[in-house]
CSV table of C-alpha atoms and ligand atoms in Angstrom, one decimal:
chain,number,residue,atom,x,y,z
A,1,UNK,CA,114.2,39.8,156.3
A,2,UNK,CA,116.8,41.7,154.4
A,3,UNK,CA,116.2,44.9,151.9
A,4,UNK,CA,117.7,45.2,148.5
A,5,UNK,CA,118.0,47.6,146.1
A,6,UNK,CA,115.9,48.0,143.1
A,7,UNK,CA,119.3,49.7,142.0
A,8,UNK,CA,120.9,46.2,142.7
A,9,UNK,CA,124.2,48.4,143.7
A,10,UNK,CA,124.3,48.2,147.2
A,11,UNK,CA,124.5,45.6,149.8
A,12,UNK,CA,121.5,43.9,151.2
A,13,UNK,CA,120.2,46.1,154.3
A,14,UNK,CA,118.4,44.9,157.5
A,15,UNK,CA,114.7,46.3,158.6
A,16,UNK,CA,116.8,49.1,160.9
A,17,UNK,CA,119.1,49.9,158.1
A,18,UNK,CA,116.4,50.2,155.4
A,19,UNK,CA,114.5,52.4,157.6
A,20,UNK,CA,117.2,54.9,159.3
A,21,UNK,CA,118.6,55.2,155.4
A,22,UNK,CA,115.3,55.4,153.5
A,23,UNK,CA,117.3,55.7,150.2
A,24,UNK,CA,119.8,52.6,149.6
A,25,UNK,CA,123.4,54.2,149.0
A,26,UNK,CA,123.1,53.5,145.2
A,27,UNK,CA,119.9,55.7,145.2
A,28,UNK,CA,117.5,52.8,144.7
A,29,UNK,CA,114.7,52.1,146.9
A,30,UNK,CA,114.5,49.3,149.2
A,31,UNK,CA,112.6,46.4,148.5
A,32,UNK,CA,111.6,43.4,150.8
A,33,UNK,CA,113.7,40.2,149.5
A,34,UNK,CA,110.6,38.2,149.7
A,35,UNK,CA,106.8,38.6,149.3
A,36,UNK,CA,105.2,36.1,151.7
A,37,UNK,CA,101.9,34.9,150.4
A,38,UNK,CA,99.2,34.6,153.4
A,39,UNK,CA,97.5,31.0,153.9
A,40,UNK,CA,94.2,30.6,152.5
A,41,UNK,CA,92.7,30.0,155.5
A,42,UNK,CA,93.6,33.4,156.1
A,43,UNK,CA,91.8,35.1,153.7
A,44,UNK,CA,88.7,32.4,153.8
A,45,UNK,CA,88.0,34.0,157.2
A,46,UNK,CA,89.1,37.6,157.1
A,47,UNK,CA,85.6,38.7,157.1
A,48,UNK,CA,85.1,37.8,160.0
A,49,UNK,CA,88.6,39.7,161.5
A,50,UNK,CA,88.9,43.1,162.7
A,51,UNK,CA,91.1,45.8,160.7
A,52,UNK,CA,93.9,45.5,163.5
A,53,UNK,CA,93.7,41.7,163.5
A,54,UNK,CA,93.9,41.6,159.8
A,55,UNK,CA,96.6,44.5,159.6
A,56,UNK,CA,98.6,42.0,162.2
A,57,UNK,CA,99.0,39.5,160.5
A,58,UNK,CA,100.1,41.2,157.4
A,59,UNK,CA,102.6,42.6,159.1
A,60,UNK,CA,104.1,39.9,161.0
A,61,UNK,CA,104.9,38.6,156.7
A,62,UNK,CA,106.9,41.4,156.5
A,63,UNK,CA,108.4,42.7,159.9
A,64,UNK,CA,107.8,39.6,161.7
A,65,UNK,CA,111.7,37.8,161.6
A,66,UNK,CA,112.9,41.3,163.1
A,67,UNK,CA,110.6,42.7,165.5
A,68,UNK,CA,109.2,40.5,168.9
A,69,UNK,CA,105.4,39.8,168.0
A,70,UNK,CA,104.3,41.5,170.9
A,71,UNK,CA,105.8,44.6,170.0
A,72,UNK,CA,104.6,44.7,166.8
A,73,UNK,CA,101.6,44.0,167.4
A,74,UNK,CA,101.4,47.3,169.9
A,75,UNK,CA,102.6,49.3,166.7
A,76,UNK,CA,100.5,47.8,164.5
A,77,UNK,CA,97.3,48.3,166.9
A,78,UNK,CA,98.4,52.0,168.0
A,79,UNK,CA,98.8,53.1,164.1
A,80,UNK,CA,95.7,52.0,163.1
A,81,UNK,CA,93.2,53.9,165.9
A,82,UNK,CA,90.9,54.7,163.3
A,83,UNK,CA,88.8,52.9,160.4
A,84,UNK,CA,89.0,52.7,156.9
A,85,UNK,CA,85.6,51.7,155.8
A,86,UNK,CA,84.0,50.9,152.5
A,87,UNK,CA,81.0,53.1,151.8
A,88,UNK,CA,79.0,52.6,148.1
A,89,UNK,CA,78.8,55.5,146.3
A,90,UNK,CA,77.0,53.2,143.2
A,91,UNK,CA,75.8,50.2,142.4
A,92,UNK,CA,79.4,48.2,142.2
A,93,UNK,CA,81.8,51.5,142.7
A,94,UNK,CA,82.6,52.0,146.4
A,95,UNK,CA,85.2,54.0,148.1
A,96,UNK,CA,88.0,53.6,150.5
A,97,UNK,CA,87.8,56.4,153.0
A,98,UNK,CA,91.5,56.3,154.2
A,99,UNK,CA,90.7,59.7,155.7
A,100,UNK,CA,89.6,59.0,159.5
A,101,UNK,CA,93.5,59.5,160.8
A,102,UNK,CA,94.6,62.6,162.5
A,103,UNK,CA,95.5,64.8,159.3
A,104,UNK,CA,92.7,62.9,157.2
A,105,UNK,CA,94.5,60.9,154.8
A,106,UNK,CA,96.1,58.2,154.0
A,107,UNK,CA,99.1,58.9,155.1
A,108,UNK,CA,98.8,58.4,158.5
A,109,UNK,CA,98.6,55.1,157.7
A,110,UNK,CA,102.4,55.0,157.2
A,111,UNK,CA,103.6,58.0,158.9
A,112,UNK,CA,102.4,56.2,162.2
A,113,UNK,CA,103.7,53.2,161.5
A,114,UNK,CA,107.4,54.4,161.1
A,115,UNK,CA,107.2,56.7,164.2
A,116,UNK,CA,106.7,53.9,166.4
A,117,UNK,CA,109.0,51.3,164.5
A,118,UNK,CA,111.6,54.0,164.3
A,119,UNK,CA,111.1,54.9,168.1
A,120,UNK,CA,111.3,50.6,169.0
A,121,UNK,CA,114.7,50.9,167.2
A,122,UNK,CA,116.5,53.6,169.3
A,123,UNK,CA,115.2,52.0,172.3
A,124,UNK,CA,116.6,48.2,171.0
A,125,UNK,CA,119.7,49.8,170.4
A,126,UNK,CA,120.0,52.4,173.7
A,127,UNK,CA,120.5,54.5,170.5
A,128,UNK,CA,120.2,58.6,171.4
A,129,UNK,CA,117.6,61.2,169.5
A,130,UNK,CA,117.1,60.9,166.1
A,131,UNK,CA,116.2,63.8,164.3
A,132,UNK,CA,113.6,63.5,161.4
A,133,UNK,CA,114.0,66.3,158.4
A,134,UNK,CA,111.0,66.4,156.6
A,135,UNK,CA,110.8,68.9,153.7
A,136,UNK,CA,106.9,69.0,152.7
A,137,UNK,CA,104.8,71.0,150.2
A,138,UNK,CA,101.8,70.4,152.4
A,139,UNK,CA,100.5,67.2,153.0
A,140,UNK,CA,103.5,65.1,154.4
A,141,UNK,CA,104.7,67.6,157.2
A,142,UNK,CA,101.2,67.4,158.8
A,143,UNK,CA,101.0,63.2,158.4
A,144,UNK,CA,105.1,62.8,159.3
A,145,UNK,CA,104.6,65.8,162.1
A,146,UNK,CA,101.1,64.1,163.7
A,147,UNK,CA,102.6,60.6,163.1
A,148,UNK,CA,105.9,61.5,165.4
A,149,UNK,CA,103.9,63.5,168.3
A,150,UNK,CA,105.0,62.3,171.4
A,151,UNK,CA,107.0,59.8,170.2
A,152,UNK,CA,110.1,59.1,172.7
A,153,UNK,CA,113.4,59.3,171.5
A,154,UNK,CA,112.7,61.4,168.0
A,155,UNK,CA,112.8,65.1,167.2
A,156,UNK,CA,111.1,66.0,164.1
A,157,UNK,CA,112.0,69.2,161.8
A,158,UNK,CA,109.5,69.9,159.3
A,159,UNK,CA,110.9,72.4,156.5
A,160,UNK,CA,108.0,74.4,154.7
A,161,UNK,CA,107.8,77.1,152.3
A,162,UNK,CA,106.9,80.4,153.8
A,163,UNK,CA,103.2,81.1,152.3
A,164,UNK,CA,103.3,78.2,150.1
A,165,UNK,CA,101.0,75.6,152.3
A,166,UNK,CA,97.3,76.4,152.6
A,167,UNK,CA,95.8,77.8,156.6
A,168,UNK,CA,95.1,74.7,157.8
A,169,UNK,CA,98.1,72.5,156.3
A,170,UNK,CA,100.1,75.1,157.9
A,171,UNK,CA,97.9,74.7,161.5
A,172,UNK,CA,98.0,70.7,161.1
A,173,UNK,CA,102.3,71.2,161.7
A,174,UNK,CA,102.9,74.4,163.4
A,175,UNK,CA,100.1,74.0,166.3
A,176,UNK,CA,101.4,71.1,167.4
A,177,UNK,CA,104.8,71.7,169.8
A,178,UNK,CA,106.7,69.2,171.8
A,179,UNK,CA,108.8,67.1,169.9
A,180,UNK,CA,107.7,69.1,166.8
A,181,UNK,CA,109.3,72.0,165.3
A,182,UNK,CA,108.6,73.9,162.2
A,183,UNK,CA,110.6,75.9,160.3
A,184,UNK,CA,109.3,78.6,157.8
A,185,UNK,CA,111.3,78.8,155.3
A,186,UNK,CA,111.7,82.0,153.5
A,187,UNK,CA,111.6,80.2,149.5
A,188,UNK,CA,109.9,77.6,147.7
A,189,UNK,CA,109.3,73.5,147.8
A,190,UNK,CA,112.3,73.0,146.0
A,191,UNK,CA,115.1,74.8,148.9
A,192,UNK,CA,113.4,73.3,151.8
A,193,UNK,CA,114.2,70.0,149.8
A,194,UNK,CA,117.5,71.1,149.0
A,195,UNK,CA,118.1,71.8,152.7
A,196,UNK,CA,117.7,68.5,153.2
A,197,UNK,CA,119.5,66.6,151.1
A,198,UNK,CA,122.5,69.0,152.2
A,199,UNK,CA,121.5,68.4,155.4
A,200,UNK,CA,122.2,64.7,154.6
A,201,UNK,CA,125.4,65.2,152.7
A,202,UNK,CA,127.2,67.2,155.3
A,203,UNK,CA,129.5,65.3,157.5
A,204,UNK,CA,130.0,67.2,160.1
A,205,UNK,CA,126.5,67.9,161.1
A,206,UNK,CA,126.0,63.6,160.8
A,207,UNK,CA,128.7,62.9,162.7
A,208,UNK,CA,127.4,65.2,165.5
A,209,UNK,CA,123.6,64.1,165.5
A,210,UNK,CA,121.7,61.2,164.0
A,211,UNK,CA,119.6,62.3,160.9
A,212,UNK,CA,117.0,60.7,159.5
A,213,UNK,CA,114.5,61.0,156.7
A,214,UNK,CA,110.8,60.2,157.0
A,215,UNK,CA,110.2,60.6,153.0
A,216,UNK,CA,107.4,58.7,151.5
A,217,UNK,CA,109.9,56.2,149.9
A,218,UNK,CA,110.8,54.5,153.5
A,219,UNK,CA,109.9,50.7,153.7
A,220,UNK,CA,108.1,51.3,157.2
A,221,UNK,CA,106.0,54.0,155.4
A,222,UNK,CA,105.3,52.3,152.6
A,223,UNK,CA,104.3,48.7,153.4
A,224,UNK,CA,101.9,48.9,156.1
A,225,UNK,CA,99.7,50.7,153.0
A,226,UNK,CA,98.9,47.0,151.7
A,227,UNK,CA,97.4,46.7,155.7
A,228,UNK,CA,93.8,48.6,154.3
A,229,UNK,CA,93.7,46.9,150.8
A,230,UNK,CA,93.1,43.5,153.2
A,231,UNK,CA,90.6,45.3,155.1
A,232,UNK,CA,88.7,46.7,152.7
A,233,UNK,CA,88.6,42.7,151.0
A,234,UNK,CA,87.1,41.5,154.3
A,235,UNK,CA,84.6,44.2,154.1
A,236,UNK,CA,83.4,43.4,150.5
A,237,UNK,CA,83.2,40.1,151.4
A,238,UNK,CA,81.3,40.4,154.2
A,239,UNK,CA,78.9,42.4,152.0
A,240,UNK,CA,78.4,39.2,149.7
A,241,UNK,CA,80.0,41.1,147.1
A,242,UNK,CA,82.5,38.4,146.5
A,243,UNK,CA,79.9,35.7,145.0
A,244,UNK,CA,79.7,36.3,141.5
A,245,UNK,CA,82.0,39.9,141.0
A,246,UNK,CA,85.9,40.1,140.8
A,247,UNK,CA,87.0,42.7,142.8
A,248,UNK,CA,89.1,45.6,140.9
A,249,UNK,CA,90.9,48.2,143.3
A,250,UNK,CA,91.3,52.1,141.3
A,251,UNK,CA,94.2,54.6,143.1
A,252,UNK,CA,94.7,57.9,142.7
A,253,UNK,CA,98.2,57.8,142.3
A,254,UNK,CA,101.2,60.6,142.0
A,255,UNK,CA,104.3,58.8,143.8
A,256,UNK,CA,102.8,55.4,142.7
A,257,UNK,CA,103.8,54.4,146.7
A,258,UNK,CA,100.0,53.8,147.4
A,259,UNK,CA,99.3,51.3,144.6
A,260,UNK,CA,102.6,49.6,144.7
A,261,UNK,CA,101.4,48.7,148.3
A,262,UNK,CA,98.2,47.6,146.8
A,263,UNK,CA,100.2,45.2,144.0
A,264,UNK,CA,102.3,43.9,147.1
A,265,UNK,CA,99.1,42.8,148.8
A,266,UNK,CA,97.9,41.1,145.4
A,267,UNK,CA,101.3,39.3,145.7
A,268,UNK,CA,100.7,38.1,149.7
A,269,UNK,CA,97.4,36.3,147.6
A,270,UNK,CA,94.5,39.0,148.1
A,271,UNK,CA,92.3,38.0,145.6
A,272,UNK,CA,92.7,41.9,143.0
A,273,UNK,CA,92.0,40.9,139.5
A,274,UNK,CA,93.4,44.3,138.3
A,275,UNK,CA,94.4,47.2,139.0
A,276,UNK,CA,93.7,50.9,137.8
A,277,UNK,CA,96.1,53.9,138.2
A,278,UNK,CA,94.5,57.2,137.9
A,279,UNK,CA,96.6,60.0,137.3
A,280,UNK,CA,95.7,63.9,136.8
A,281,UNK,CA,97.4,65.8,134.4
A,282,UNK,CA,100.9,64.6,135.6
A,283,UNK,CA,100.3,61.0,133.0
A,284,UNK,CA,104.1,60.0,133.1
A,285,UNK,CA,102.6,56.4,133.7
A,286,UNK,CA,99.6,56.8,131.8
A,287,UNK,CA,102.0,57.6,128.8
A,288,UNK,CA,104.0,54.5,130.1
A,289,UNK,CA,101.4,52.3,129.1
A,290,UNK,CA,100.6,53.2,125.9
A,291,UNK,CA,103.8,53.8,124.5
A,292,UNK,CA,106.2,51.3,127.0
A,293,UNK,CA,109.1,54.3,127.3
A,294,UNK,CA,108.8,56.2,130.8
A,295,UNK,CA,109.6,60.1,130.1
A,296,UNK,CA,110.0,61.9,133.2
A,297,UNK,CA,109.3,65.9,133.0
A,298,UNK,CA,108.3,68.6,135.5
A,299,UNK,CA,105.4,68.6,137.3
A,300,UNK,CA,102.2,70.7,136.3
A,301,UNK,CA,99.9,72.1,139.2
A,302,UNK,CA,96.7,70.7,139.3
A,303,UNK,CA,93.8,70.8,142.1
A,304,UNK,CA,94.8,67.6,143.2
A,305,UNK,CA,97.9,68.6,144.5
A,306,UNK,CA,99.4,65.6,146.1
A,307,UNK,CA,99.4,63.9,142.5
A,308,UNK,CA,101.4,66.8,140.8
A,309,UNK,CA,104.6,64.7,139.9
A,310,UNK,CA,106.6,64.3,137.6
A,311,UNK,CA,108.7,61.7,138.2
A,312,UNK,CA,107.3,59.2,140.2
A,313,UNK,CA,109.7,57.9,142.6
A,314,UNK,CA,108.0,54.1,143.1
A,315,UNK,CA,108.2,53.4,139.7
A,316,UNK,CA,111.4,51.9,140.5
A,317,UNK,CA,109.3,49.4,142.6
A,318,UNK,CA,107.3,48.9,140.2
A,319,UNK,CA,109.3,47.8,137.5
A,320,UNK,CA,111.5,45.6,139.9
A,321,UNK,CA,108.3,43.9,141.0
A,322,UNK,CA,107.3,43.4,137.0
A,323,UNK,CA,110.9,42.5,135.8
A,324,UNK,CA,111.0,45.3,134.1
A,325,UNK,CA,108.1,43.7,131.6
A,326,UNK,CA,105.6,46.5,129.9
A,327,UNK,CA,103.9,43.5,128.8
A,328,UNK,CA,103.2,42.1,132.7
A,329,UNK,CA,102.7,45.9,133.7
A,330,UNK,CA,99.7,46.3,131.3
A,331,UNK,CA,98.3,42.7,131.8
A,332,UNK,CA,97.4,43.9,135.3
A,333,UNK,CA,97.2,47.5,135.7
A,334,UNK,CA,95.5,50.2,133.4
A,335,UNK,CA,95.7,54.1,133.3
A,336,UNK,CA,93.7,57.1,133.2
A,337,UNK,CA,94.1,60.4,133.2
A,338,UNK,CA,91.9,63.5,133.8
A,339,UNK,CA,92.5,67.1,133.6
A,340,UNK,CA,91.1,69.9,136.0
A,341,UNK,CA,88.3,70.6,134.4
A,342,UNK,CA,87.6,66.3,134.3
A,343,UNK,CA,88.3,66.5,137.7
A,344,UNK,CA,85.7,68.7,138.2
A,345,UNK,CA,83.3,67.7,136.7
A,346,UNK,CA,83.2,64.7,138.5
A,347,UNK,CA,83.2,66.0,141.9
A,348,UNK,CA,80.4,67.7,141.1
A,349,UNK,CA,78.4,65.5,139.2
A,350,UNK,CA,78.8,62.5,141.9
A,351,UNK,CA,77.8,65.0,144.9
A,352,UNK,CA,74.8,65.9,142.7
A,353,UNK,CA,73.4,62.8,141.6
A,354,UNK,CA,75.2,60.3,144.2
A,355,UNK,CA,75.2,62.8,147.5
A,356,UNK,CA,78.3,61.7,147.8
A,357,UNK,CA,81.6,64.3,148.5
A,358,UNK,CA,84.7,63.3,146.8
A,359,UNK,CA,87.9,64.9,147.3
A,360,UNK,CA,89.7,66.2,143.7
A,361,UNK,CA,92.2,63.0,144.2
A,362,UNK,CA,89.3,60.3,145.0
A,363,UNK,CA,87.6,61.9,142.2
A,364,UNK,CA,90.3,61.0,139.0
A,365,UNK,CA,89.8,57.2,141.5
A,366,UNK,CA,86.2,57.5,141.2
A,367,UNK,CA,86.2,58.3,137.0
A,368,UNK,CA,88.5,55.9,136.0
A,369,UNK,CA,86.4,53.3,137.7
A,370,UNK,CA,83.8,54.3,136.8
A,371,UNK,CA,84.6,54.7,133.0
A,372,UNK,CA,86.9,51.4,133.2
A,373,UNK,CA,84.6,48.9,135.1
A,374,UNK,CA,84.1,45.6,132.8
A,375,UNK,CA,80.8,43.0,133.1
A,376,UNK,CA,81.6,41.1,136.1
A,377,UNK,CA,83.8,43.3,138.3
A,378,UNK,CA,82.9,45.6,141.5
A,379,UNK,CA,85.4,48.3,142.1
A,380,UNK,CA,86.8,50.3,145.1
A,381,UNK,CA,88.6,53.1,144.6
A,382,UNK,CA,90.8,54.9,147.1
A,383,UNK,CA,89.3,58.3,148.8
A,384,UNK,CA,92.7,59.6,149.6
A,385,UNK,CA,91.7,62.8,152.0
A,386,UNK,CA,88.9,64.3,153.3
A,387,UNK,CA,87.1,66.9,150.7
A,388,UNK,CA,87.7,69.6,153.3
A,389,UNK,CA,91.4,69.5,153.8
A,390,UNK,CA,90.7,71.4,150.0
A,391,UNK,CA,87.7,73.6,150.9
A,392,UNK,CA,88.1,76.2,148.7
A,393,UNK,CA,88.4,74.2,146.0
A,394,UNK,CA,85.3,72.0,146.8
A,395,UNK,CA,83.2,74.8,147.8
A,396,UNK,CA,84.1,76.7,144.5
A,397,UNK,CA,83.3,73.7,142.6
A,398,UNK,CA,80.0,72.5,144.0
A,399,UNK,CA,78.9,76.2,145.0
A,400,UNK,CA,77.6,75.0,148.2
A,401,UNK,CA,79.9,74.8,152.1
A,402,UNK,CA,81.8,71.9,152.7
A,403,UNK,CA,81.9,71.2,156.8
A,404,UNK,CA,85.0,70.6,158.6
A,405,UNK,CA,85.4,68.0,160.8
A,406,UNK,CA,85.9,68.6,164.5
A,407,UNK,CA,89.3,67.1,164.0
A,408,UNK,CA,90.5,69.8,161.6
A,409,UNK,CA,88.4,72.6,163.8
A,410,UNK,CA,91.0,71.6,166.4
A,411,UNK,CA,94.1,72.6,164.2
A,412,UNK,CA,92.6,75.7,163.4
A,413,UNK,CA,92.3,76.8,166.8
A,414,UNK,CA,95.8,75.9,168.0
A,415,UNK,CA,98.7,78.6,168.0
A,416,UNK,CA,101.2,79.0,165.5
A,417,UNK,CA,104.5,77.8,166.4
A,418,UNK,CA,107.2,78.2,163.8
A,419,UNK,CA,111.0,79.6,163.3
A,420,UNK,CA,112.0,81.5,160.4
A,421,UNK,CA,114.8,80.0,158.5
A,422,UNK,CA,116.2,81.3,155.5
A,423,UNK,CA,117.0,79.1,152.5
A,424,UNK,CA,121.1,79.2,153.1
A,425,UNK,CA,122.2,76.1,154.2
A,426,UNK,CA,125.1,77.3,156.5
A,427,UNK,CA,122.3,78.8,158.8
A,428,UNK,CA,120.3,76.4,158.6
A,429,UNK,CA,123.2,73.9,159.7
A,430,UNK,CA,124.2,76.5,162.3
A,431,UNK,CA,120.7,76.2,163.8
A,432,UNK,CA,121.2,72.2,164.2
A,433,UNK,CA,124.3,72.2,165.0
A,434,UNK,CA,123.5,74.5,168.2
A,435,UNK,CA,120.1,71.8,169.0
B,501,PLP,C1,100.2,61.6,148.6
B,501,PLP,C2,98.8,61.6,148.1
B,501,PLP,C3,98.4,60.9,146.9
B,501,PLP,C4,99.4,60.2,146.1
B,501,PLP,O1,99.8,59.0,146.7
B,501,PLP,P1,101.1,58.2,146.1
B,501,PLP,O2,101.4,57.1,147.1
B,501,PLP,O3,102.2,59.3,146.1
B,501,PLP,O4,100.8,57.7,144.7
B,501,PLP,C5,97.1,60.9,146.5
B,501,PLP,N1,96.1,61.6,147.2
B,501,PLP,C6,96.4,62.3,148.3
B,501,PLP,C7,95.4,63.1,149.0
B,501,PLP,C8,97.8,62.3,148.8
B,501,PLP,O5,98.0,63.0,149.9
């Protein structure tokens, strides 16, 4: 399968290309050249497959003309070593836990994925090290760093902001050792992503080591996100829910990579009547759809962090998958936004009078759904993290202790590892340059 460019300014890429870049050189993103639908016998059985199984053969539409089935099947079956299960929070809502993974959300999912297609590449090619740069403002180093552990073949650098990331975001990257190393940087977000990109940019540090990026954008991140949408189907039909309701899937969405997955498996022929996108007070798509111009500004912080953007950078995706057509856009998705307070609200109403502990992402999911639902249509929405990778939040919210799971107790008792880098980039290039 070959990758274009939703820039349509660069030549078609293979899987390896599309993944060692990330970004196509016209500064599109890359997008599958075709969208295979699944047969119906496929989906007329999937209830009775497991998550791995399913995950498999979704896969093998996309990766399957470039990697040997048996392989990818090992990569798909050692991502996925945990569940995503559908749990009913009320009659007709339910919610996607995609926060059983090492770091307890959905990014695992991806980040796993790409560490071991990433790693099948460099052995394919008797290629040496890669080196991943990741630049995160919490939540990415700790999937991307957790995703690459062990992984033969690839050293990862996460960048972070020196007392920018919460304790245990910090403990989930710089506990880890091995083939991990952190770097503290002594700034903000903003120059541990501009380290990057230099890093990227400067030829004499690529011609001396291979450098790749693990951002949220890469094809072998982003795809095998349509794997649980498939899963969670099979589990709502095996529920009976199927018989006389039309399933409607609600994402908390700030990079819009999650949902586009989710619109990709609507394409492969999972039966989605719509969609819902729900946004906090970052509504650069929400204003989309009612007004049909996109308007890109800065972000706003809001306590559900991971959605703070202002630009989304899928939206590329999703215009090239609509034709650039507001009109098909709104036909199948809708928006919603909510601000803090909203947020909230919610979280604490639903643990209240549902017993049930959202996260501030999985709550805007869980309102928009809830407000949006039609006569006729059950909904899932996507529980993006665990409420306790956010515990002071939570806890200040619904005044009572949120318990961390034993996997996070294990981060908090590991040692921090990390280097202290300052924001320059000739010493941060000196320090690679001597790895
Ligand atoms: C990254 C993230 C999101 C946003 O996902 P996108 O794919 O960027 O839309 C939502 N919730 C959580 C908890 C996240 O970490």
């Amino acid at each position: 399968m070959k990758y274009y460019s939703t820039n349509k300014n660069a030549p078609l890429a293979s899987l390896q290309e599309a993944v060692v870049k990330g970004l196509a050189p016209d500064r599109g993103l890359y997008m599958p050249e075709r969208i295979q639908a699944l047969p119906q016998a496929f989906f007329d059985t999937i209830e009775q497959r497991s998550f791995q199984e399913i995950a498999f053969e979704v896969a093998k539409a996309f990766f399957g003309e470039d990697i040997e089935t048996e392989t990818l099947k090992q990569i798909v079956y050692e991502t996925l070593s945990f569940d995503t299960p559908i749990v009913k929070v009320r009659e007709d809502i339910y919610s996607l836990e995609l926060f059983h993974g090492p770091t307890l959300a959905f990014k695992d999912v991806g980040a796993r994925f790409m560490a071991r297609l990433l790693a099948y590449f460099i052995r394919k090619q008797g290629q040496s090290q890669v080196n991943v740069l990741v630049a995160t403002s919490g939540d990415t180093g700790s999937a991307v760093a957790n995703g690459f552990l062990g992984v033969d073949g690839i050293r990862v650098y996460v960048l972070y902001p020196k007392g920018l990331v919460s304790d245990i975001q910090e403990k989930q990257f710089t506990t880890l050792g091995q083939n991990i190393t952190a770097l503290e940087v002594d700034g903000t977000f903003d120059d541990c992503q501009a380290l990057v990109k230099s890093a990227f940019m400067d030829q004499e540090l690529n011609a001396r080591m291979n450098l790749s990026s693990a951002n949220s954008i890469n094809v072998a991140r982003f795809l095998p996100q349509a794997f649980y949408y498939f899963h969670a189907y099979a589990q709502w039909k095996r529920l009976g829910l199927n018989q006389d309701k039309e399933l409607v899937f609600c994402v908390p969405s700030g990079n819009f990579g999650n949902i586009t997955a989710g619109f990709f498996a609507q394409r492969m022929g999972l039966p989605v009547k719509r969609f819902i996108a729900a946004n906090n007070s970052n509504d650069v798509f929400y204003q989309y759809l009612q007004s049909g111009e996109y308007q890109a500004r800065p972000s706003v912080a809001t306590i559900a962090n991971a959605m703070d953007v202002g630009d989304p950078s899928n939206f590329a995706r999703v215009l090239d998958l609509y034709q650039h057509s507001h009109e098909s856009i709104c036909r199948n998705i809708s928006a919603a936004r909510y601000n803090d307070q909203e947020i909230a609200a919610t979280l604490k109403e639903v643990y209240q009078n549902e017993g049930y502990l959202l996260d501030p992402h999985g709550a805007c999911g869980y309102r928009a759904l809830s407000e949006q639902l039609q006569e006729g249509e059950c909904g899932i929405f996507l529980e993006t993290a665990h409420p306790a990778k956010f515990k002071q939040t939570v806890e200040n919210i619904i005044s009572d202790q949120v318990t961390i799971p034993a996997k996070l107790q294990a981060f908090m008792q590991g040692e921090k590892q990390s280097l202290p880098m300052s924001k320059d980039f000739e010493a941060f290039k000196s320090f690679l340059m001597k790895q």
